[in-house]
Amino acid sequence: MGSLPPLQFIPNPDPNCKDHQQELINPDNLLNLFKTQQKYLNHFFQNLDLSQTLLFTQTLLNSTGTIFFTGVGKSGFVAQKISQTLVSLGIKSGFLSPVDALHGDIGILSSADVLVMFSKSGNTEELVRLAPCAKAKGAYLISITSLEPNALMDLCDMNVNLPLERELCPFDLAPVTSTAIQMVFGDTVSIALMGARNFNKEMYAANHPAGRIGKSLIFKVKDLMKKKEELPVCREGDLIMDQLVELTSKGCGCLLVLDNDYHLLGTFTDGDLRRTLKASGEGIFKLTVGEMCNRRPRTIDPDAMAVEAMKKMESPPSAVQFLPVVNHDNILIGIVTLHGLVSAGL
């Protein structure tokens, strides 16, 4: 196989050449755009009809069927996102493509369902065609629009107006402000539903099992700890040198010092071994683990969240690599290590 040809470096273009002049963003213009967008968003917040919004939110909360969302173009993307947010909160929801709906997918609608239709103008042809067909299926129709009057509000059971001063686009055409307020509206209503349904962290975690967020809310110490034969245990009267194999073979970097009833008395780490050897020299052969162990180690409960264990390991005055797991009677149950938590994806 032949080698690749050497890279060809293209020299910088002549800065005086008109065809190669670099276009730069004016920082003042950029700042003004953000300020203007903020002004348009404030117009939305200040003029939103709370009674309409409350009725809309209550209707979704009372729904016994599936809450479907639909829209075309950028509004369609917003509709999909809001539907996915509701699904992640345990609420039955889905996105219904208006085009596919008219070619068979409308069969998924039932009289128990709600269909929310996003359209800035309220005159989107595909939605206007879909509305009477969806109504014939018995679904409850809600239009979310910004321009009034419009065709959709006359075809639906409810209309919510999202106040729009204008688009940030200099031509007032590109839907960059209208989609922003649609997203803010939908996401805020989603969180209102979340609160009304008493949706807690445990329920959220159950719907997000993968990724760091889900794992931090799902995994408890008892799920990730080492136990039984994996534990590097010894008695306080054992000689340090007799426990070197136990100290190094279990991969925890420590010994867990126990009494005869399995109560945790302390810990002895490989760091303690180095310090003892440096301070005592040959005298280490006569020292017991109990004489040199840490009698006040950090510990954690088996039902504590794994992320709490990680925080406890990293807390001042100095970080540690492990935590003995004990019950309320200080009886050793296991050990959780930083390596184990990181390996689990926390």
Short mmCIF file of C-alpha atoms in Angstrom, two decimals:
data_model
loop_
_atom_site.label_atom_id
_atom_site.label_comp_id
_atom_site.label_asym_id
_atom_site.label_seq_id
_atom_site.Cartn_x
_atom_site.Cartn_y
_atom_site.Cartn_z
CA MET A 1 0.00 0.00 0.00
CA GLY A 2 1.46 3.34 -1.02
CA SER A 3 1.88 6.20 1.43
CA LEU A 4 -0.42 9.20 1.54
CA PRO A 5 0.82 12.29 -0.28
CA PRO A 6 2.16 15.08 1.93
CA LEU A 7 -0.30 17.73 3.15
CA GLN A 8 -0.52 20.76 0.91
CA PHE A 9 -0.56 24.00 2.88
CA ILE A 10 -2.51 26.83 1.29
CA PRO A 11 -1.03 30.24 2.10
CA ASN A 12 -3.20 32.89 3.73
CA PRO A 13 -5.16 34.87 1.15
CA ASP A 14 -4.12 38.39 0.35
CA PRO A 15 -5.96 40.55 2.91
CA ASN A 16 -6.23 43.30 0.30
CA CYS A 17 -8.01 41.00 -2.11
CA LYS A 18 -11.71 41.84 -2.13
CA ASP A 19 -12.76 38.22 -2.68
CA HIS A 20 -10.95 37.04 0.46
CA GLN A 21 -11.80 39.75 2.97
CA GLN A 22 -12.99 38.16 6.22
CA GLU A 23 -16.46 39.11 7.40
CA LEU A 24 -16.60 40.02 11.09
CA ILE A 25 -19.46 40.15 13.55
CA ASN A 26 -20.00 43.59 15.00
CA PRO A 27 -20.09 43.13 18.81
CA ASP A 28 -22.45 46.07 19.29
CA ASN A 29 -24.88 44.68 16.74
CA LEU A 30 -24.75 41.27 18.41
CA LEU A 31 -25.46 42.75 21.83
CA ASN A 32 -28.35 44.75 20.41
CA LEU A 33 -29.83 41.58 18.91
CA PHE A 34 -29.79 39.85 22.28
CA LYS A 35 -31.35 42.89 23.94
CA THR A 36 -34.02 43.07 21.26
CA GLN A 37 -34.82 39.37 21.60
CA GLN A 38 -35.11 39.87 25.36
CA LYS A 39 -37.55 42.71 24.70
CA TYR A 40 -39.67 40.49 22.44
CA LEU A 41 -39.65 37.69 25.03
CA ASN A 42 -40.66 40.15 27.74
CA HIS A 43 -43.60 41.16 25.54
CA PHE A 44 -44.68 37.52 25.55
CA PHE A 45 -44.41 37.16 29.34
CA GLN A 46 -46.18 40.45 30.04
CA ASN A 47 -49.11 39.78 27.73
CA LEU A 48 -49.70 36.05 28.08
CA ASP A 49 -53.31 35.33 29.08
CA LEU A 50 -52.96 33.39 32.34
CA SER A 51 -56.59 32.22 32.28
CA GLN A 52 -56.05 30.61 28.86
CA THR A 53 -52.81 29.05 30.03
CA LEU A 54 -54.39 27.71 33.21
CA LEU A 55 -57.28 26.16 31.29
CA PHE A 56 -54.85 24.60 28.81
CA THR A 57 -52.65 23.15 31.56
CA GLN A 58 -55.64 21.82 33.51
CA THR A 59 -56.98 20.18 30.34
CA LEU A 60 -53.70 18.33 29.82
CA LEU A 61 -53.61 17.31 33.48
CA ASN A 62 -57.18 15.94 33.30
CA SER A 63 -56.55 14.01 30.08
CA THR A 64 -57.19 10.29 30.43
CA GLY A 65 -55.77 9.44 27.03
CA THR A 66 -52.63 10.38 25.14
CA ILE A 67 -51.59 14.00 24.61
CA PHE A 68 -50.52 14.31 20.99
CA PHE A 69 -48.62 17.29 19.60
CA THR A 70 -48.36 18.32 15.99
CA GLY A 71 -46.91 21.10 13.88
CA VAL A 72 -45.16 21.82 10.60
CA GLY A 73 -41.59 23.02 10.07
CA LYS A 74 -39.94 24.70 13.06
CA SER A 75 -43.20 24.51 15.05
CA GLY A 76 -43.14 20.78 14.38
CA PHE A 77 -39.71 20.47 15.97
CA VAL A 78 -40.99 22.35 19.02
CA ALA A 79 -44.02 20.06 19.20
CA GLN A 80 -41.76 16.98 19.10
CA LYS A 81 -39.53 18.36 21.86
CA ILE A 82 -42.42 19.16 24.20
CA SER A 83 -43.95 15.74 23.61
CA GLN A 84 -40.62 14.09 24.48
CA THR A 85 -40.39 16.19 27.65
CA LEU A 86 -43.81 14.97 28.78
CA VAL A 87 -42.89 11.36 28.03
CA SER A 88 -39.76 11.73 30.16
CA LEU A 89 -42.03 12.87 32.99
CA GLY A 90 -44.17 9.76 32.72
CA ILE A 91 -47.03 11.44 30.84
CA LYS A 92 -48.50 9.60 27.85
CA SER A 93 -47.63 11.72 24.85
CA GLY A 94 -46.59 11.49 21.23
CA PHE A 95 -45.90 13.48 18.09
CA LEU A 96 -48.33 13.13 15.20
CA SER A 97 -46.99 14.14 11.81
CA PRO A 98 -49.76 16.12 10.08
CA VAL A 99 -48.84 14.71 6.67
CA ASP A 100 -48.61 11.09 7.83
CA ALA A 101 -51.79 11.54 9.87
CA LEU A 102 -53.74 12.17 6.67
CA HIS A 103 -52.34 8.97 5.20
CA GLY A 104 -53.30 6.55 7.94
CA ASP A 105 -51.53 7.63 11.15
CA ILE A 106 -54.65 9.43 12.35
CA GLY A 107 -55.86 5.97 13.28
CA ILE A 108 -53.92 6.28 16.53
CA LEU A 109 -56.29 9.01 17.79
CA SER A 110 -59.20 8.17 20.07
CA SER A 111 -61.94 10.12 21.80
CA ALA A 112 -59.91 10.13 25.03
CA ASP A 113 -56.95 11.91 23.43
CA VAL A 114 -55.93 15.55 23.21
CA LEU A 115 -54.30 16.95 20.07
CA VAL A 116 -52.26 20.14 20.52
CA MET A 117 -51.53 21.96 17.26
CA PHE A 118 -48.64 24.46 17.12
CA SER A 119 -48.81 27.09 14.40
CA LYS A 120 -47.59 30.67 14.50
CA SER A 121 -50.10 31.88 11.91
CA GLY A 122 -52.90 29.43 12.70
CA ASN A 123 -53.39 29.03 8.98
CA THR A 124 -50.91 26.24 8.23
CA GLU A 125 -52.53 24.30 5.40
CA GLU A 126 -51.60 20.83 6.69
CA LEU A 127 -53.04 21.54 10.13
CA VAL A 128 -56.20 23.13 8.76
CA ARG A 129 -56.78 19.96 6.72
CA LEU A 130 -56.00 17.73 9.72
CA ALA A 131 -58.25 19.47 12.26
CA PRO A 132 -61.69 18.32 11.04
CA CYS A 133 -60.41 14.78 10.50
CA ALA A 134 -59.02 14.63 14.05
CA LYS A 135 -62.25 16.05 15.39
CA ALA A 136 -64.18 13.32 13.61
CA LYS A 137 -62.11 10.81 15.61
CA GLY A 138 -63.42 12.42 18.79
CA ALA A 139 -60.11 13.94 19.94
CA TYR A 140 -60.11 17.23 21.86
CA LEU A 141 -58.32 19.85 19.73
CA ILE A 142 -56.24 22.75 21.04
CA SER A 143 -54.51 25.28 18.82
CA ILE A 144 -51.47 27.25 19.99
CA THR A 145 -51.12 30.29 17.74
CA SER A 146 -49.73 33.81 17.73
CA LEU A 147 -51.70 35.62 15.03
CA GLU A 148 -55.42 36.31 15.33
CA PRO A 149 -57.89 35.76 13.82
CA ASN A 150 -56.93 32.48 12.16
CA ALA A 151 -58.50 29.36 10.70
CA LEU A 152 -57.32 26.90 13.35
CA MET A 153 -58.89 28.67 16.31
CA ASP A 154 -62.28 28.31 14.63
CA LEU A 155 -61.71 24.59 14.02
CA CYS A 156 -60.43 23.67 17.50
CA ASP A 157 -62.12 23.27 20.87
CA MET A 158 -59.65 25.65 22.54
CA ASN A 159 -57.15 28.23 21.41
CA VAL A 160 -54.19 29.64 23.35
CA ASN A 161 -52.66 32.82 22.02
CA LEU A 162 -48.90 33.27 22.47
CA PRO A 163 -48.33 37.06 22.25
CA LEU A 164 -45.72 37.85 19.59
CA GLU A 165 -44.50 41.40 19.02
CA ARG A 166 -42.48 40.38 15.96
CA GLU A 167 -39.68 38.07 14.88
CA LEU A 168 -36.08 39.03 15.59
CA CYS A 169 -35.40 38.44 11.90
CA PRO A 170 -34.91 41.88 10.21
CA PHE A 171 -37.53 40.86 7.63
CA ASP A 172 -39.92 39.60 10.35
CA LEU A 173 -39.96 36.25 8.55
CA ALA A 174 -37.57 33.66 10.06
CA PRO A 175 -39.39 32.03 13.03
CA VAL A 176 -36.79 32.67 15.73
CA THR A 177 -38.85 34.52 18.33
CA SER A 178 -42.12 32.68 17.74
CA THR A 179 -40.46 29.28 18.19
CA ALA A 180 -38.64 30.53 21.29
CA ILE A 181 -41.91 31.50 22.99
CA GLN A 182 -43.51 28.22 21.88
CA MET A 183 -40.68 26.32 23.55
CA VAL A 184 -40.79 28.42 26.72
CA PHE A 185 -44.56 28.01 26.91
CA GLY A 186 -44.50 24.25 26.38
CA ASP A 187 -41.65 23.55 28.75
CA THR A 188 -43.13 25.72 31.50
CA VAL A 189 -46.47 23.93 31.21
CA SER A 190 -44.59 20.62 31.37
CA ILE A 191 -43.01 21.58 34.69
CA ALA A 192 -46.41 22.71 35.98
CA LEU A 193 -47.77 19.24 35.15
CA MET A 194 -44.74 17.71 36.82
CA GLY A 195 -45.56 19.56 40.05
CA ALA A 196 -49.28 18.82 39.90
CA ARG A 197 -48.58 15.09 39.52
CA ASN A 198 -46.16 15.16 42.49
CA PHE A 199 -43.42 13.84 40.25
CA ASN A 200 -40.33 13.25 42.42
CA LYS A 201 -36.65 12.46 41.87
CA GLU A 202 -37.18 8.73 42.16
CA MET A 203 -39.86 8.78 39.46
CA TYR A 204 -37.61 10.93 37.26
CA ALA A 205 -34.72 8.50 37.74
CA ALA A 206 -36.88 5.54 36.79
CA ASN A 207 -37.45 7.19 33.40
CA HIS A 208 -33.77 8.09 32.93
CA PRO A 209 -31.84 4.91 33.76
CA ALA A 210 -28.96 5.59 31.38
CA GLY A 211 -26.50 8.42 31.63
CA ARG A 212 -25.05 10.23 34.61
CA ILE A 213 -28.31 11.91 35.64
CA GLY A 214 -30.24 8.67 35.89
CA LYS A 215 -27.44 6.77 37.57
CA SER A 216 -26.93 9.49 40.16
CA LEU A 217 -30.63 9.28 41.05
CA ILE A 218 -30.99 5.50 40.88
CA PHE A 219 -27.87 3.86 42.25
CA LYS A 220 -27.57 3.43 45.99
CA VAL A 221 -24.43 2.50 47.87
CA LYS A 222 -25.68 -1.05 48.38
CA ASP A 223 -25.98 -1.47 44.60
CA LEU A 224 -22.30 -0.74 43.98
CA MET A 225 -20.49 -1.83 47.14
CA LYS A 226 -18.20 -4.84 47.52
CA LYS A 227 -19.32 -7.36 50.09
CA LYS A 228 -18.60 -10.66 51.81
CA GLU A 229 -15.51 -12.37 50.35
CA GLU A 230 -14.53 -9.20 48.47
CA LEU A 231 -13.91 -7.31 51.74
CA PRO A 232 -10.32 -6.84 53.01
CA VAL A 233 -10.95 -7.56 56.70
CA CYS A 234 -8.72 -8.26 59.69
CA ARG A 235 -8.71 -8.14 63.52
CA GLU A 236 -7.08 -5.40 65.54
CA GLY A 237 -4.65 -7.85 67.09
CA ASP A 238 -3.31 -9.08 63.73
CA LEU A 239 0.27 -8.14 62.90
CA ILE A 240 0.56 -5.63 60.09
CA MET A 241 3.06 -7.74 58.15
CA ASP A 242 0.78 -10.77 58.34
CA GLN A 243 -1.97 -8.84 56.57
CA LEU A 244 -0.05 -7.57 53.52
CA VAL A 245 -1.68 -10.07 51.18
CA GLU A 246 -5.15 -9.10 52.42
CA LEU A 247 -4.25 -5.42 52.07
CA THR A 248 -3.08 -5.72 48.47
CA SER A 249 -5.19 -8.52 47.01
CA LYS A 250 -8.74 -7.12 47.34
CA GLY A 251 -8.17 -3.97 45.28
CA CYS A 252 -9.49 -1.59 47.91
CA GLY A 253 -6.21 -0.11 49.15
CA CYS A 254 -7.11 -0.71 52.78
CA LEU A 255 -7.87 -3.11 55.60
CA LEU A 256 -11.16 -2.95 57.49
CA VAL A 257 -10.45 -3.61 61.15
CA LEU A 258 -13.23 -5.54 62.93
CA ASP A 259 -14.02 -7.00 66.33
CA ASN A 260 -15.42 -10.50 66.81
CA ASP A 261 -18.98 -9.26 66.22
CA TYR A 262 -18.08 -7.60 62.90
CA HIS A 263 -18.26 -4.07 64.31
CA LEU A 264 -16.00 -1.68 62.43
CA LEU A 265 -13.15 -0.49 64.66
CA GLY A 266 -11.10 1.37 62.09
CA THR A 267 -9.26 1.29 58.77
CA PHE A 268 -5.65 0.78 57.77
CA THR A 269 -4.63 1.96 54.30
CA ASP A 270 -1.64 1.34 52.08
CA GLY A 271 -0.73 4.95 52.86
CA ASP A 272 -0.74 4.09 56.57
CA LEU A 273 1.59 1.18 55.76
CA ARG A 274 4.11 3.46 54.05
CA ARG A 275 4.01 6.00 56.86
CA THR A 276 4.37 3.30 59.53
CA LEU A 277 7.31 1.71 57.71
CA LYS A 278 9.04 5.07 57.39
CA ALA A 279 8.50 5.93 61.06
CA SER A 280 9.12 2.52 62.64
CA GLY A 281 11.58 0.78 60.31
CA GLU A 282 12.09 -2.81 61.44
CA GLY A 283 9.74 -2.18 64.36
CA ILE A 284 6.83 -2.62 61.95
CA PHE A 285 7.25 -6.39 62.28
CA LYS A 286 5.99 -6.19 65.88
CA LEU A 287 3.15 -3.71 65.34
CA THR A 288 -0.49 -4.77 65.13
CA VAL A 289 -3.04 -3.28 62.79
CA GLY A 290 -5.04 -2.03 65.76
CA GLU A 291 -2.11 0.05 67.02
CA MET A 292 -1.75 2.01 63.78
CA CYS A 293 -5.26 2.08 62.27
CA ASN A 294 -7.53 5.10 61.91
CA ARG A 295 -10.16 4.74 64.62
CA ARG A 296 -12.47 7.39 63.18
CA PRO A 297 -12.93 6.59 59.48
CA ARG A 298 -15.63 8.09 57.33
CA THR A 299 -18.47 5.62 56.79
CA ILE A 300 -21.74 5.55 54.90
CA ASP A 301 -25.13 3.85 55.12
CA PRO A 302 -26.02 1.18 52.53
CA ASP A 303 -29.24 3.01 51.60
CA ALA A 304 -27.47 6.30 50.89
CA MET A 305 -27.34 7.41 47.25
CA ALA A 306 -24.12 6.48 45.48
CA VAL A 307 -23.59 10.09 44.42
CA GLU A 308 -23.65 11.04 48.12
CA ALA A 309 -20.84 8.55 48.73
CA MET A 310 -18.77 10.22 46.02
CA LYS A 311 -19.33 13.65 47.57
CA LYS A 312 -18.36 12.30 50.99
CA MET A 313 -15.13 10.83 49.60
CA GLU A 314 -14.19 14.17 48.03
CA SER A 315 -15.09 16.33 51.05
CA PRO A 316 -12.49 18.17 53.20
CA PRO A 317 -10.15 17.98 54.95
CA SER A 318 -8.74 15.40 52.50
CA ALA A 319 -10.17 13.12 49.85
CA VAL A 320 -10.36 9.37 50.41
CA GLN A 321 -10.61 6.48 47.96
CA PHE A 322 -13.14 4.33 49.83
CA LEU A 323 -15.89 4.32 52.43
CA PRO A 324 -16.75 1.40 54.71
CA VAL A 325 -20.48 0.66 54.55
CA VAL A 326 -22.03 0.07 57.98
CA ASN A 327 -25.54 -0.27 59.37
CA HIS A 328 -27.02 1.66 62.29
CA ASP A 329 -25.24 -0.70 64.72
CA ASN A 330 -21.84 0.01 63.10
CA ILE A 331 -21.68 -3.54 61.74
CA LEU A 332 -19.71 -3.79 58.51
CA ILE A 333 -21.82 -4.58 55.44
CA GLY A 334 -19.49 -3.67 52.60
CA ILE A 335 -17.12 -1.14 51.11
CA VAL A 336 -17.64 1.33 48.27
CA THR A 337 -14.64 2.62 46.34
CA LEU A 338 -14.10 5.68 44.18
CA HIS A 339 -12.97 3.41 41.36
CA GLY A 340 -16.21 1.45 41.63
CA LEU A 341 -18.33 4.60 41.47
CA VAL A 342 -16.47 5.96 38.47
CA SER A 343 -16.68 2.59 36.72
CA ALA A 344 -20.46 2.67 37.23
CA GLY A 345 -20.62 5.94 35.33
CA LEU A 346 -21.03 8.40 38.19
#
